[in-house]
Amino acid sequence: ARMGRMLVELFYDVVSPYSWLGFEVLCRYQHIWNIDLHFRPAFLGGIMQATGNKPPAMLPKRAEYLLKDIKRMAKYYQVPVTISQDDFQRVLGKSSLGAMRFITAIDMTQPKYLEPLSREFWIRFWSQHEDISHVDSILAVAGNAGLSSELTQKLLEMTSSPAVKNRLKETTEEAIKYGAFGMPAVVAHFNGKPHLFFGCDRLELLASVIGEKWLGPVPS
């Protein structure tokens, strides 16, 4: 963390719509609060497996609620997440592993692209309802995030390397060590200890705990 700034880590996976909501709000606040925001791409599937958690949409009543909840949250946070019943099947039927390895590769080589690239994956999956698991999809996302085709090719090659696979695995294990059981997981480091906040609806509480002001989802 920069001198005197509090380290706040955001563990996320682009398959998670709540992660997108939390990501955008923290992006807005990183210039308002005295924090050093670190994006930590991790694999939600690995966290679910390690903790015995199940996708919330597998419970019909919860799925029904999630549809309403995500729509309300998207409007409140002003993030273009759109969701329908079909999306639950889409999420369960596709793996985000390739996408998260690609994002991990950019984090390791060109971190300045990490924010725009992650956002483009969410836009493709949660606004445009397109696939993110095929190479063509990854190429389209990378182009939209401003990556050159040379860099994109290099990153695609990296995704199958042990270095990238291990890095994603380590980040995922780190999130679990902090107590994560789902995404997003926000970890604030203050008073010499890590403090975990789960979900995108605890950012007001995060502000209160770290002694910052909550100015609403879209600070003016």
CSV table of C-alpha atoms in Angstrom, one decimal:
chain,number,residue,atom,x,y,z
A,1,ALA,CA,0.0,0.0,0.0
A,2,ARG,CA,1.1,3.5,-0.7
A,3,MET,CA,2.3,5.6,2.3
A,4,GLY,CA,-0.5,5.9,4.8
A,5,ARG,CA,-3.1,4.4,2.5
A,6,MET,CA,-5.1,1.4,3.6
A,7,LEU,CA,-4.9,-1.7,1.5
A,8,VAL,CA,-8.3,-3.0,0.3
A,9,GLU,CA,-8.3,-6.2,-1.8
A,10,LEU,CA,-11.2,-7.2,-4.0
A,11,PHE,CA,-11.4,-10.9,-4.8
A,12,TYR,CA,-13.7,-11.4,-7.8
A,13,ASP,CA,-14.7,-13.6,-10.7
A,14,VAL,CA,-16.4,-12.2,-13.8
A,15,VAL,CA,-19.1,-14.9,-13.7
A,16,SER,CA,-20.5,-13.2,-10.6
A,17,PRO,CA,-22.8,-10.3,-11.1
A,18,TYR,CA,-22.5,-9.1,-7.5
A,19,SER,CA,-18.7,-9.0,-8.1
A,20,TRP,CA,-19.4,-6.5,-10.9
A,21,LEU,CA,-21.5,-4.3,-8.7
A,22,GLY,CA,-18.9,-4.3,-5.9
A,23,PHE,CA,-16.1,-3.7,-8.4
A,24,GLU,CA,-17.7,-0.6,-10.0
A,25,VAL,CA,-18.5,1.0,-6.6
A,26,LEU,CA,-15.0,0.4,-5.3
A,27,CYS,CA,-13.5,1.8,-8.5
A,28,ARG,CA,-15.5,5.0,-7.8
A,29,TYR,CA,-14.4,5.2,-4.2
A,30,GLN,CA,-10.7,4.4,-4.8
A,31,HIS,CA,-10.1,8.1,-5.6
A,32,ILE,CA,-12.3,9.4,-2.7
A,33,TRP,CA,-11.3,7.2,0.2
A,34,ASN,CA,-7.7,6.9,1.5
A,35,ILE,CA,-7.3,3.4,0.2
A,36,ASP,CA,-5.1,1.4,-2.1
A,37,LEU,CA,-7.4,-0.8,-4.1
A,38,HIS,CA,-6.0,-4.1,-5.3
A,39,PHE,CA,-7.9,-6.2,-7.8
A,40,ARG,CA,-7.5,-9.9,-7.1
A,41,PRO,CA,-8.9,-12.1,-9.9
A,42,ALA,CA,-9.8,-15.5,-8.4
A,43,PHE,CA,-11.8,-18.5,-9.4
A,44,LEU,CA,-15.3,-18.7,-7.9
A,45,GLY,CA,-15.7,-22.4,-8.8
A,46,GLY,CA,-12.6,-23.2,-6.7
A,47,ILE,CA,-13.9,-21.3,-3.7
A,48,MET,CA,-17.4,-23.0,-3.9
A,49,GLN,CA,-15.7,-26.4,-4.1
A,50,ALA,CA,-13.3,-25.8,-1.3
A,51,THR,CA,-16.0,-24.4,1.1
A,52,GLY,CA,-18.9,-26.8,0.1
A,53,ASN,CA,-20.9,-23.8,-1.0
A,54,LYS,CA,-23.6,-24.1,-3.7
A,55,PRO,CA,-24.7,-21.6,-6.3
A,56,PRO,CA,-27.5,-19.6,-4.7
A,57,ALA,CA,-29.7,-20.0,-7.8
A,58,MET,CA,-29.9,-23.8,-7.2
A,59,LEU,CA,-32.5,-23.1,-4.5
A,60,PRO,CA,-35.7,-22.1,-6.4
A,61,LYS,CA,-37.0,-19.6,-3.9
A,62,ARG,CA,-33.6,-18.0,-3.7
A,63,ALA,CA,-33.3,-17.9,-7.5
A,64,GLU,CA,-36.6,-16.1,-7.6
A,65,TYR,CA,-35.4,-13.5,-5.1
A,66,LEU,CA,-32.0,-13.1,-6.8
A,67,LEU,CA,-33.7,-12.0,-10.1
A,68,LYS,CA,-35.4,-9.2,-8.3
A,69,ASP,CA,-32.4,-8.4,-6.0
A,70,ILE,CA,-29.9,-8.1,-8.9
A,71,LYS,CA,-32.2,-5.9,-10.9
A,72,ARG,CA,-32.7,-3.6,-7.9
A,73,MET,CA,-29.0,-3.5,-7.1
A,74,ALA,CA,-28.1,-2.8,-10.7
A,75,LYS,CA,-30.4,0.2,-10.7
A,76,TYR,CA,-29.2,1.4,-7.3
A,77,TYR,CA,-25.5,1.1,-8.2
A,78,GLN,CA,-26.1,2.3,-11.8
A,79,VAL,CA,-24.3,-0.7,-13.3
A,80,PRO,CA,-25.7,-2.3,-16.5
A,81,VAL,CA,-26.3,-5.8,-15.2
A,82,THR,CA,-29.3,-7.4,-16.8
A,83,ILE,CA,-30.6,-10.7,-15.7
A,84,SER,CA,-33.2,-13.3,-16.6
A,85,GLN,CA,-34.1,-16.8,-15.5
A,86,ASP,CA,-32.0,-18.2,-18.4
A,87,ASP,CA,-28.9,-16.6,-17.0
A,88,PHE,CA,-28.8,-19.1,-14.1
A,89,GLN,CA,-28.5,-22.0,-16.5
A,90,ARG,CA,-25.9,-20.1,-18.5
A,91,VAL,CA,-23.8,-19.5,-15.3
A,92,LEU,CA,-24.1,-23.1,-14.2
A,93,GLY,CA,-23.3,-24.4,-17.7
A,94,LYS,CA,-20.2,-22.4,-18.5
A,95,SER,CA,-16.9,-22.2,-16.7
A,96,SER,CA,-15.2,-18.9,-16.2
A,97,LEU,CA,-11.8,-20.6,-15.7
A,98,GLY,CA,-10.4,-19.6,-19.1
A,99,ALA,CA,-11.5,-16.0,-18.7
A,100,MET,CA,-10.1,-15.8,-15.2
A,101,ARG,CA,-6.7,-17.2,-16.4
A,102,PHE,CA,-6.7,-14.6,-19.1
A,103,ILE,CA,-7.4,-11.9,-16.6
A,104,THR,CA,-4.7,-13.3,-14.3
A,105,ALA,CA,-2.2,-13.2,-17.2
A,106,ILE,CA,-2.9,-9.5,-17.8
A,107,ASP,CA,-2.5,-8.9,-14.0
A,108,MET,CA,0.9,-10.5,-14.1
A,109,THR,CA,2.2,-8.7,-17.2
A,110,GLN,CA,0.2,-5.5,-17.9
A,111,PRO,CA,-1.8,-4.6,-14.8
A,112,LYS,CA,-2.9,-1.2,-16.2
A,113,TYR,CA,-5.4,-3.2,-18.3
A,114,LEU,CA,-6.8,-5.2,-15.4
A,115,GLU,CA,-9.7,-2.8,-14.7
A,116,PRO,CA,-10.9,-2.2,-18.3
A,117,LEU,CA,-10.4,-5.9,-19.2
A,118,SER,CA,-12.4,-7.2,-16.2
A,119,ARG,CA,-15.2,-4.7,-17.0
A,120,GLU,CA,-15.4,-5.8,-20.6
A,121,PHE,CA,-15.8,-9.5,-19.5
A,122,TRP,CA,-18.7,-8.5,-17.3
A,123,ILE,CA,-20.3,-6.3,-20.0
A,124,ARG,CA,-20.1,-9.2,-22.5
A,125,PHE,CA,-21.5,-11.8,-20.0
A,126,TRP,CA,-24.0,-9.7,-18.0
A,127,SER,CA,-25.1,-6.9,-20.3
A,128,GLN,CA,-24.8,-8.6,-23.8
A,129,HIS,CA,-25.5,-12.1,-22.6
A,130,GLU,CA,-22.7,-13.5,-24.7
A,131,ASP,CA,-20.4,-16.4,-24.1
A,132,ILE,CA,-17.0,-15.7,-22.3
A,133,SER,CA,-15.6,-19.3,-22.4
A,134,HIS,CA,-14.6,-19.5,-26.1
A,135,VAL,CA,-11.3,-18.1,-27.4
A,136,ASP,CA,-13.3,-16.0,-29.9
A,137,SER,CA,-15.1,-14.3,-27.0
A,138,ILE,CA,-11.9,-13.7,-25.2
A,139,LEU,CA,-10.4,-12.1,-28.3
A,140,ALA,CA,-13.5,-9.8,-28.7
A,141,VAL,CA,-13.3,-8.8,-25.0
A,142,ALA,CA,-9.6,-8.1,-25.2
A,143,GLY,CA,-10.1,-5.9,-28.3
A,144,ASN,CA,-12.8,-3.9,-26.6
A,145,ALA,CA,-10.5,-3.4,-23.6
A,146,GLY,CA,-7.9,-1.8,-26.0
A,147,LEU,CA,-5.4,-4.7,-26.0
A,148,SER,CA,-3.4,-5.2,-29.2
A,149,SER,CA,-3.8,-8.5,-31.1
A,150,GLU,CA,-0.1,-9.3,-30.4
A,151,LEU,CA,-0.5,-8.8,-26.6
A,152,THR,CA,-3.8,-10.8,-26.7
A,153,GLN,CA,-2.0,-13.7,-28.5
A,154,LYS,CA,0.8,-13.6,-26.0
A,155,LEU,CA,-1.7,-13.7,-23.1
A,156,LEU,CA,-3.7,-16.6,-24.6
A,157,GLU,CA,-0.5,-18.6,-24.8
A,158,MET,CA,0.2,-17.7,-21.2
A,159,THR,CA,-3.1,-19.0,-20.0
A,160,SER,CA,-2.0,-22.6,-20.3
A,161,SER,CA,1.3,-22.0,-18.5
A,162,PRO,CA,1.9,-23.3,-15.0
A,163,ALA,CA,2.8,-19.8,-13.9
A,164,VAL,CA,-0.7,-18.4,-14.7
A,165,LYS,CA,-2.5,-21.5,-13.5
A,166,ASN,CA,-0.6,-21.5,-10.2
A,167,ARG,CA,-1.1,-17.7,-9.7
A,168,LEU,CA,-4.9,-18.1,-10.1
A,169,LYS,CA,-4.9,-21.0,-7.8
A,170,GLU,CA,-2.8,-19.2,-5.1
A,171,THR,CA,-5.1,-16.1,-5.3
A,172,THR,CA,-8.2,-18.3,-4.9
A,173,GLU,CA,-6.6,-20.1,-1.9
A,174,GLU,CA,-5.7,-16.7,-0.4
A,175,ALA,CA,-9.3,-15.6,-0.6
A,176,ILE,CA,-10.3,-18.9,1.2
A,177,LYS,CA,-7.7,-18.3,3.8
A,178,TYR,CA,-9.3,-14.9,4.6
A,179,GLY,CA,-12.6,-16.7,5.1
A,180,ALA,CA,-14.2,-16.2,1.6
A,181,PHE,CA,-17.0,-18.7,0.7
A,182,GLY,CA,-18.3,-16.8,-2.4
A,183,MET,CA,-17.7,-13.6,-4.4
A,184,PRO,CA,-17.1,-10.8,-4.2
A,185,ALA,CA,-14.8,-10.9,-1.1
A,186,VAL,CA,-13.5,-7.6,0.0
A,187,VAL,CA,-10.6,-7.7,2.5
A,188,ALA,CA,-9.6,-4.4,4.2
A,189,HIS,CA,-6.2,-4.4,6.0
A,190,PHE,CA,-6.2,-2.1,9.1
A,191,ASN,CA,-5.0,-2.3,12.6
A,192,GLY,CA,-2.6,-4.9,11.4
A,193,LYS,CA,-5.4,-7.4,10.6
A,194,PRO,CA,-7.4,-8.4,7.6
A,195,HIS,CA,-11.2,-7.8,7.8
A,196,LEU,CA,-13.4,-9.7,5.4
A,197,PHE,CA,-16.6,-8.2,3.9
A,198,PHE,CA,-18.7,-10.5,1.7
A,199,GLY,CA,-20.9,-9.3,-1.1
A,200,CYS,CA,-21.5,-5.9,-2.7
A,201,ASP,CA,-24.0,-4.7,-0.1
A,202,ARG,CA,-21.5,-4.3,2.7
A,203,LEU,CA,-19.5,-1.4,1.3
A,204,GLU,CA,-21.3,1.1,3.6
A,205,LEU,CA,-20.2,-1.0,6.5
A,206,LEU,CA,-16.7,-1.2,5.1
A,207,ALA,CA,-16.6,2.6,5.0
A,208,SER,CA,-17.8,2.8,8.6
A,209,VAL,CA,-15.2,0.3,9.8
A,210,ILE,CA,-12.3,1.9,8.1
A,211,GLY,CA,-13.3,5.4,9.1
A,212,GLU,CA,-14.4,6.7,5.7
A,213,LYS,CA,-17.6,8.4,4.5
A,214,TRP,CA,-20.2,6.6,2.5
A,215,LEU,CA,-21.6,9.0,0.0
A,216,GLY,CA,-24.0,6.6,-1.7
A,217,PRO,CA,-23.4,4.1,-4.5
A,218,VAL,CA,-22.6,6.9,-7.0
A,219,PRO,CA,-20.6,9.5,-5.0
A,220,SER,CA,-21.2,13.0,-6.3
